[in-house]
Short mmCIF file of C-alpha atoms in Angstrom, two decimals:
data_model
loop_
_atom_site.label_atom_id
_atom_site.label_comp_id
_atom_site.label_asym_id
_atom_site.label_seq_id
_atom_site.Cartn_x
_atom_site.Cartn_y
_atom_site.Cartn_z
CA UNK A 285 0.00 0.00 0.00
CA UNK A 286 1.62 3.25 -1.09
CA UNK A 287 -1.20 5.72 -0.54
CA UNK A 288 -0.09 8.29 2.03
CA UNK A 289 -3.65 8.99 3.17
CA UNK A 290 -4.22 5.32 3.94
CA UNK A 291 -0.81 5.14 5.63
CA UNK A 292 -2.00 7.91 7.95
CA UNK A 293 -5.25 6.07 8.62
CA UNK A 294 -3.45 2.83 9.48
CA UNK A 295 -1.05 4.62 11.79
CA UNK A 296 -3.98 6.29 13.53
CA UNK A 297 -5.90 3.08 13.93
CA UNK A 298 -2.99 1.10 15.36
CA UNK A 299 -1.83 3.70 17.89
CA UNK A 300 -3.56 5.23 20.87
CA UNK A 301 -4.61 8.86 20.42
CA UNK A 302 -3.96 9.57 24.12
CA UNK A 303 -7.16 11.59 24.26
CA UNK A 304 -8.24 10.13 27.60
CA UNK A 305 -4.90 10.87 29.26
CA UNK A 306 -4.93 14.39 27.89
CA UNK A 307 -8.49 15.03 29.08
CA UNK A 308 -7.77 13.67 32.56
CA UNK A 309 -4.73 15.93 32.90
CA UNK A 310 -6.61 18.97 31.60
CA UNK A 311 -9.62 18.38 33.86
CA UNK A 312 -7.38 17.98 36.94
CA UNK A 313 -5.52 21.19 36.06
CA UNK A 314 -8.80 23.05 35.52
CA UNK A 315 -10.17 21.85 38.88
CA UNK A 316 -7.02 23.03 40.65
CA UNK A 317 -7.19 26.40 38.91
CA UNK A 318 -10.89 26.79 39.71
CA UNK A 319 -10.27 26.01 43.37
CA UNK A 320 -7.47 28.62 43.56
CA UNK A 321 -9.66 31.23 41.88
CA UNK A 322 -12.55 30.53 44.27
CA UNK A 323 -10.35 30.89 47.35
CA UNK A 324 -8.88 34.18 46.09
CA UNK A 325 -12.32 35.62 45.27
CA UNK A 326 -13.72 34.54 48.66
CA UNK A 327 -10.77 36.19 50.35
CA UNK A 328 -11.20 39.42 48.37
CA UNK A 329 -14.91 39.60 49.19
CA UNK A 330 -14.15 39.01 52.86
CA UNK A 331 -15.93 35.66 53.12
CA UNK A 332 -14.71 32.61 55.03
CA UNK A 333 -12.19 30.49 53.09
CA UNK A 334 -13.22 26.99 51.98
CA UNK A 335 -10.05 25.38 53.28
CA UNK A 336 -7.31 27.96 53.64
CA UNK A 337 -7.01 31.66 52.80
CA UNK A 338 -4.52 32.51 50.03
CA UNK A 339 -2.40 34.74 52.30
CA UNK A 340 -1.95 31.96 54.85
CA UNK A 341 -1.25 29.44 52.11
CA UNK A 342 1.52 31.67 50.76
CA UNK A 343 3.00 32.09 54.25
CA UNK A 344 2.98 28.34 54.70
CA UNK A 345 4.75 27.84 51.36
CA UNK A 346 7.45 30.37 52.27
CA UNK A 347 7.99 28.80 55.68
CA UNK A 348 7.72 25.23 54.42
CA UNK A 349 11.43 24.24 54.63
CA UNK A 350 11.70 25.36 58.24
CA UNK A 351 8.25 24.16 59.27
CA UNK A 352 8.61 20.73 57.64
CA UNK A 353 11.43 18.24 57.73
CA UNK A 354 13.63 18.17 54.62
CA UNK A 355 12.38 14.61 54.27
CA UNK A 356 8.93 15.97 53.38
CA UNK A 357 10.46 17.88 50.48
CA UNK A 358 12.35 14.82 49.31
CA UNK A 359 9.22 12.66 49.45
CA UNK A 360 7.15 15.32 47.72
CA UNK A 361 9.82 15.73 45.07
CA UNK A 362 9.99 12.00 44.41
CA UNK A 363 6.18 11.75 44.12
CA UNK A 364 6.03 14.69 41.72
CA UNK A 365 8.88 13.24 39.67
CA UNK A 366 7.16 9.84 39.44
CA UNK A 367 3.87 11.38 38.30
CA UNK A 368 5.85 13.51 35.84
CA UNK A 369 7.60 10.43 34.50
CA UNK A 370 4.30 8.59 34.01
CA UNK A 371 2.90 11.53 32.04
CA UNK A 372 6.16 11.77 30.08
CA UNK A 373 5.94 8.10 29.15
CA UNK A 374 2.33 8.64 28.04
CA UNK A 375 3.46 11.59 25.94
CA UNK A 376 6.38 9.88 24.24
CA UNK A 377 5.62 6.15 23.98
CA UNK A 378 3.96 5.07 20.73
CA UNK A 379 0.96 3.58 22.54
CA UNK A 380 0.43 0.65 20.21
CA UNK A 381 -3.02 -0.88 20.23
CA UNK A 382 -3.32 -4.66 20.04
CA UNK A 383 -3.93 -4.66 16.32
CA UNK A 384 -1.97 -5.54 13.23
CA UNK A 385 -2.00 -4.25 9.72
CA UNK A 386 -2.54 -6.81 6.97
CA UNK A 387 -0.73 -5.96 3.74
CA UNK A 388 -3.53 -6.06 1.26
CA UNK A 389 -2.78 -4.48 -2.10
CA UNK A 390 -4.37 -1.08 -2.45
CA UNK A 391 -6.63 -1.40 0.58
CA UNK A 392 -5.74 -0.67 4.16
CA UNK A 393 -6.71 -3.57 6.41
CA UNK A 394 -6.29 -3.53 10.19
CA UNK A 395 -7.20 -6.58 12.24
CA UNK A 396 -7.56 -7.04 16.00
CA UNK A 397 -5.06 -9.48 17.47
CA UNK A 398 -7.94 -11.48 18.93
CA UNK A 399 -9.33 -12.20 15.47
CA UNK A 400 -5.95 -13.48 14.29
CA UNK A 401 -5.57 -15.65 17.38
CA UNK A 402 -8.96 -17.37 17.12
CA UNK A 403 -8.67 -17.86 13.36
CA UNK A 404 -5.21 -19.37 13.73
CA UNK A 405 -6.38 -21.75 16.46
CA UNK A 406 -9.33 -22.87 14.35
CA UNK A 407 -7.13 -23.39 11.30
CA UNK A 408 -4.63 -25.46 13.26
CA UNK A 409 -7.47 -27.51 14.69
CA UNK A 410 -8.92 -28.15 11.23
CA UNK A 411 -5.59 -29.13 9.73
CA UNK A 412 -4.20 -31.24 12.57
CA UNK A 413 -7.32 -32.82 14.00
CA UNK A 414 -6.51 -31.63 17.51
CA UNK A 415 -9.62 -30.33 19.29
CA UNK A 416 -10.05 -26.55 19.21
CA UNK A 417 -10.26 -26.47 23.02
CA UNK A 418 -6.77 -27.94 23.29
CA UNK A 419 -5.17 -25.11 21.33
CA UNK A 420 -4.37 -21.77 22.90
CA UNK A 421 -3.06 -18.96 20.74
CA UNK A 422 -1.79 -15.59 21.95
CA UNK A 423 -0.94 -12.82 19.52
CA UNK A 424 1.33 -10.01 20.67
CA UNK A 425 2.91 -7.17 18.78
CA UNK A 426 5.84 -9.12 17.38
CA UNK A 427 5.16 -12.72 18.33
CA UNK A 428 2.53 -15.42 18.12
CA UNK A 429 2.52 -18.06 20.84
CA UNK A 430 0.76 -21.33 20.16
CA UNK A 431 0.29 -23.87 22.93
CA UNK A 432 -1.06 -27.30 22.03
CA UNK A 433 -2.25 -29.77 24.66
CA UNK A 434 -2.92 -33.01 22.79
CA UNK A 435 -4.78 -35.75 24.63
CA UNK A 436 -2.77 -38.50 26.28
CA UNK A 437 -1.48 -41.15 23.93
CA UNK A 438 -2.02 -39.21 20.71
CA UNK A 439 1.28 -38.59 18.96
CA UNK A 440 1.78 -35.20 17.37
CA UNK A 441 4.29 -34.20 14.77
CA UNK A 442 5.65 -30.93 16.09
CA UNK A 443 7.39 -29.97 12.85
CA UNK A 444 4.13 -30.50 11.00
CA UNK A 445 2.20 -28.30 13.45
CA UNK A 446 4.89 -25.65 13.18
CA UNK A 447 4.64 -25.73 9.40
CA UNK A 448 0.83 -25.33 9.50
CA UNK A 449 1.07 -22.37 11.89
CA UNK A 450 3.86 -20.68 9.95
CA UNK A 451 2.06 -21.04 6.64
CA UNK A 452 -1.19 -19.62 8.02
CA UNK A 453 0.52 -16.70 9.77
CA UNK A 454 2.51 -15.90 6.63
CA UNK A 455 -0.69 -15.86 4.59
CA UNK A 456 -2.09 -13.09 6.83
CA UNK A 457 0.84 -10.84 5.79
CA UNK A 458 0.85 -9.10 9.15
CA UNK A 459 2.82 -5.94 9.62
CA UNK A 460 4.84 -5.60 11.81
CA UNK A 461 5.87 -9.17 11.12
CA UNK A 462 5.47 -11.71 13.90
CA UNK A 463 7.61 -14.65 14.97
CA UNK A 464 5.80 -17.83 15.86
CA UNK A 465 6.54 -20.00 18.87
CA UNK A 466 4.94 -23.40 19.20
CA UNK A 467 4.85 -25.39 22.39
CA UNK A 468 3.44 -28.87 22.85
CA UNK A 469 2.35 -29.37 26.41
CA UNK A 470 1.95 -32.94 27.55
CA UNK A 471 -0.13 -33.61 30.63
CA UNK A 472 1.90 -35.08 33.45
CA UNK A 473 1.59 -38.82 32.84
CA UNK A 474 4.52 -40.15 34.77
CA UNK A 475 3.60 -43.43 36.36
CA UNK A 476 5.09 -44.09 39.74
CA UNK B 164 -11.76 6.70 12.34
CA UNK B 165 -11.34 10.20 13.64
CA UNK B 166 -9.08 13.13 13.17
CA UNK B 167 -8.16 13.84 16.78
CA UNK B 168 -5.06 16.02 16.88
CA UNK B 169 -2.75 13.45 18.33
CA UNK B 170 0.29 15.71 18.18
CA UNK B 171 -1.53 18.29 20.29
CA UNK B 172 -2.57 15.67 22.88
CA UNK B 173 0.98 14.50 23.24
CA UNK B 174 2.38 18.03 23.27
CA UNK B 175 0.09 18.97 26.15
CA UNK B 176 1.00 15.81 28.07
CA UNK B 177 4.66 16.55 27.43
CA UNK B 178 4.36 20.11 28.78
CA UNK B 179 2.61 18.92 31.94
CA UNK B 180 5.24 16.20 32.38
CA UNK B 181 8.07 18.73 32.11
CA UNK B 182 6.41 21.04 34.65
CA UNK B 183 5.84 18.14 37.09
CA UNK B 184 9.41 16.88 36.70
CA UNK B 185 10.72 20.43 37.18
CA UNK B 186 8.70 20.88 40.38
CA UNK B 187 9.87 17.49 41.63
CA UNK B 188 13.49 18.37 40.94
CA UNK B 189 13.02 21.72 42.70
CA UNK B 190 11.55 20.05 45.81
CA UNK B 191 14.38 17.51 45.84
CA UNK B 192 16.96 20.27 45.51
CA UNK B 193 15.44 22.19 48.43
CA UNK B 194 15.31 19.05 50.55
CA UNK B 195 18.73 17.62 49.70
CA UNK B 196 21.15 20.42 48.76
CA UNK B 197 22.87 22.29 51.58
CA UNK B 198 21.59 25.86 51.61
CA UNK B 199 18.51 24.83 49.65
CA UNK B 200 16.28 25.88 52.53
CA UNK B 201 17.79 29.35 52.72
CA UNK B 202 17.53 29.88 48.98
CA UNK B 203 13.88 28.77 49.04
CA UNK B 204 13.00 31.07 51.91
CA UNK B 205 14.71 34.09 50.38
CA UNK B 206 13.30 33.54 46.85
CA UNK B 207 9.75 32.80 48.02
CA UNK B 208 9.99 35.60 50.59
CA UNK B 209 10.96 37.98 47.79
CA UNK B 210 7.98 36.77 45.75
CA UNK B 211 5.67 37.29 48.72
CA UNK B 212 7.09 40.77 49.27
CA UNK B 213 6.48 41.62 45.60
CA UNK B 214 2.86 40.43 45.87
CA UNK B 215 2.30 42.46 49.02
CA UNK B 216 3.81 45.56 47.40
CA UNK B 217 1.13 45.27 44.70
CA UNK B 218 -1.58 45.61 47.30
CA UNK B 219 -4.21 43.09 48.33
CA UNK B 220 -6.85 43.99 45.77
CA UNK B 221 -4.68 44.22 42.67
CA UNK B 222 -2.63 41.12 43.58
CA UNK B 223 -5.84 39.13 44.15
CA UNK B 224 -7.59 40.20 40.95
CA UNK B 225 -4.35 39.88 39.01
CA UNK B 226 -4.05 36.27 40.17
CA UNK B 227 -7.69 35.57 39.25
CA UNK B 228 -7.12 37.08 35.79
CA UNK B 229 -4.00 34.97 35.29
CA UNK B 230 -5.91 31.83 36.33
CA UNK B 231 -8.77 32.63 33.94
CA UNK B 232 -6.36 33.17 31.04
CA UNK B 233 -4.56 29.89 31.81
CA UNK B 234 -7.89 28.04 32.03
CA UNK B 235 -9.07 29.47 28.70
CA UNK B 236 -5.81 28.43 27.02
CA UNK B 237 -6.18 24.89 28.41
CA UNK B 238 -9.80 24.62 27.27
CA UNK B 239 -8.93 25.94 23.81
CA UNK B 240 -6.09 23.43 23.38
CA UNK B 241 -8.21 20.53 24.64
CA UNK B 242 -11.16 21.37 22.42
CA UNK B 243 -8.89 21.88 19.40
CA UNK B 244 -7.41 18.45 20.04
CA UNK B 245 -10.78 16.73 20.34
CA UNK B 246 -12.78 18.67 17.76
CA UNK B 247 -11.29 16.62 14.94
CA UNK B 248 -13.73 13.89 15.97
CA UNK B 249 -16.41 14.67 13.51
CA UNK B 250 -17.42 12.54 10.61
CA UNK B 251 -17.16 13.80 7.11
CA UNK B 252 -20.54 14.51 5.56
CA UNK B 253 -21.72 11.83 3.21
CA UNK B 254 -20.75 12.90 -0.25
CA UNK B 255 -22.09 12.19 -3.64
CA UNK B 256 -20.02 11.12 -6.58
CA UNK B 257 -21.18 11.07 -10.13
CA UNK B 258 -20.28 10.64 -13.72
CA UNK B 259 -21.64 12.68 -16.57
CA UNK B 260 -21.84 12.03 -20.29
CA UNK B 261 -23.97 13.24 -23.19
CA UNK B 262 -26.96 11.22 -22.05
CA UNK B 263 -27.10 12.76 -18.63
CA UNK B 264 -25.62 12.57 -15.22
CA UNK B 265 -25.58 9.80 -12.62
CA UNK B 266 -25.10 10.69 -9.01
CA UNK B 267 -24.38 8.06 -6.39
CA UNK B 268 -24.41 9.26 -2.82
CA UNK B 269 -22.17 7.73 -0.21
CA UNK B 270 -25.32 6.84 1.67
CA UNK B 271 -26.25 4.47 -1.13
CA UNK B 272 -22.74 3.08 -1.24
CA UNK B 273 -22.71 2.39 2.47
CA UNK B 274 -26.19 0.80 2.42
CA UNK B 275 -25.20 -1.43 -0.49
CA UNK B 276 -22.07 -2.56 1.32
CA UNK B 277 -23.89 -3.14 4.58
CA UNK B 278 -26.55 -5.23 2.88
CA UNK B 279 -24.00 -7.32 1.04
CA UNK B 280 -22.07 -7.92 4.24
CA UNK B 281 -25.24 -8.74 6.15
CA UNK B 282 -25.90 -11.69 3.85
CA UNK B 283 -22.78 -13.45 5.05
CA UNK B 284 -23.36 -15.68 8.04
CA UNK B 285 -19.86 -15.32 9.46
CA UNK B 286 -20.09 -11.55 9.68
CA UNK B 287 -21.92 -10.51 12.81
CA UNK B 288 -22.06 -6.78 12.31
CA UNK B 289 -20.67 -4.16 10.04
CA UNK B 290 -20.50 -0.42 9.96
CA UNK B 291 -19.72 1.69 6.93
CA UNK B 292 -18.84 5.34 7.28
CA UNK B 293 -17.02 8.02 5.38
CA UNK B 294 -14.20 9.82 7.11
CA UNK B 295 -11.92 12.58 6.11
CA UNK B 296 -8.18 12.54 6.48
CA UNK B 297 -6.41 15.68 5.34
CA UNK B 298 -9.28 16.71 3.03
CA UNK B 299 -9.30 13.30 1.33
CA UNK B 300 -12.34 11.14 1.92
CA UNK B 301 -11.82 7.57 3.04
CA UNK B 302 -14.48 4.87 3.20
CA UNK B 303 -14.23 2.98 6.47
CA UNK B 304 -15.69 -0.51 6.58
CA UNK B 305 -15.64 -1.97 10.10
CA UNK B 306 -16.63 -5.63 10.40
CA UNK B 307 -16.97 -7.92 13.39
CA UNK B 308 -16.78 -11.53 12.20
CA UNK B 309 -17.67 -14.57 14.27
CA UNK B 310 -14.84 -16.01 16.30
CA UNK B 311 -12.56 -18.39 14.42
CA UNK B 312 -13.25 -16.72 11.08
CA UNK B 313 -10.13 -16.21 9.03
CA UNK B 314 -9.37 -12.50 8.73
CA UNK B 315 -7.97 -13.29 5.28
CA UNK B 316 -11.37 -14.47 4.08
CA UNK B 317 -13.08 -11.42 5.58
CA UNK B 318 -10.59 -9.00 4.05
CA UNK B 319 -10.88 -10.76 0.70
CA UNK B 320 -14.67 -10.57 0.80
CA UNK B 321 -14.85 -6.91 1.77
CA UNK B 322 -12.16 -6.07 -0.77
CA UNK B 323 -14.20 -7.70 -3.53
CA UNK B 324 -17.34 -5.85 -2.47
CA UNK B 325 -15.57 -2.50 -2.42
CA UNK B 326 -14.03 -3.21 -5.81
CA UNK B 327 -17.45 -4.10 -7.22
CA UNK B 328 -18.95 -0.97 -5.75
CA UNK B 329 -16.15 1.08 -7.28
CA UNK B 330 -16.90 -0.45 -10.66
CA UNK B 331 -20.60 0.32 -10.17
CA UNK B 332 -20.15 3.94 -9.17
CA UNK B 333 -17.27 4.56 -11.51
CA UNK B 334 -15.08 5.93 -8.82
CA UNK B 335 -12.13 4.31 -7.18
CA UNK B 336 -12.79 4.48 -3.48
CA UNK B 337 -10.06 4.78 -0.95
CA UNK B 338 -11.11 2.12 1.52
CA UNK B 339 -9.96 1.26 4.98
CA UNK B 340 -11.14 -2.10 6.37
CA UNK B 341 -10.98 -2.87 10.08
CA UNK B 342 -11.70 -6.33 11.44
CA UNK B 343 -12.70 -6.41 15.07
CA UNK B 344 -13.06 -8.92 17.82
CA UNK B 345 -15.31 -7.91 20.63
CA UNK B 346 -17.93 -8.87 23.12
CA UNK B 347 -20.39 -9.57 20.36
CA UNK B 348 -18.01 -12.00 18.65
CA UNK B 349 -17.29 -13.73 21.95
CA UNK B 350 -20.95 -14.26 22.79
CA UNK B 351 -22.18 -15.37 19.39
CA UNK B 352 -21.92 -18.90 18.04
CA UNK B 353 -18.44 -19.72 16.78
CA UNK B 354 -17.77 -20.15 13.12
CA UNK B 355 -16.73 -23.78 13.09
CA UNK B 356 -16.52 -25.29 9.69
CA UNK B 357 -17.38 -28.94 9.43
CA UNK B 358 -15.33 -30.97 7.00
#
């Protein structure tokens, strides 16, 4: 797909817009600002403060290092820095959604990872004869994990299963490409 | 599909993060550095003195004005970031020749697609809408297939339908197809083919 408009669409649909985080931050800031404005106006009109009058608050801030232990400043600083770091991570990380793009000629196709996982499990079940309930598939950003739990006494050809999974995954033409991992889990049948 | 200003969202988050980190560093410096306490007291004392020199009334109203301006800026940025979330109006496309003119509205296109998709048993629900990305219109087909349906089959099917529709309306549509899993797919009967 070469179309730049569709490229934009696919990028948008596979990455979080961060709207919720932005709105939460803005609403919190607005609440804090509104509270400050209310206290100042109450003070100017001579009414009782809601919590603390602005003049006293300012005095407390100026006297804070002597009134409080330095430890309080350190703790406060660490808390602020941690919250700041969380917001920074939200601002800078790509925020990938659990979706993949399928390379599909001129069309832009985006598929939820869950759809890929269930389709892959069903395909493997159809091709190998192992019951669908005994196959668990997890699809992550760059890897597909397949766990097969065949019933006791039924031999399975792991290479064959791996080939089926690889072929099916390749046919989806997922982007970014995924690596497949297959695990055959035998129930504990040791006799003792 | 929406046109939320993602850059703006992230820019705002980044600004807030920088301010928070700066405040945190300041508090740590006051608490840890020798002489931090004295510096804090003298700087904040100077600030307090400056406020008091302005007089109670003007300092108070000045602060309120500053807060209002800050709040307006925040609201403007937030609404600018979110406002992109509107859908493009349904448009009509047409072809004209000597005989006359044929107009096909997007409403027709989306109904036709929805009907065609509704006939397939493995597709639980579909939604067709027109969106706009940088002044270019994009047809968005969102489908929720039954669990265990191959996304390849779904994509192939929708692709064919869109291609047919393009041939019918004489206009090559820019189409974006999204295939979803969801509560609906989890609750409905699985698509289990019997061989």
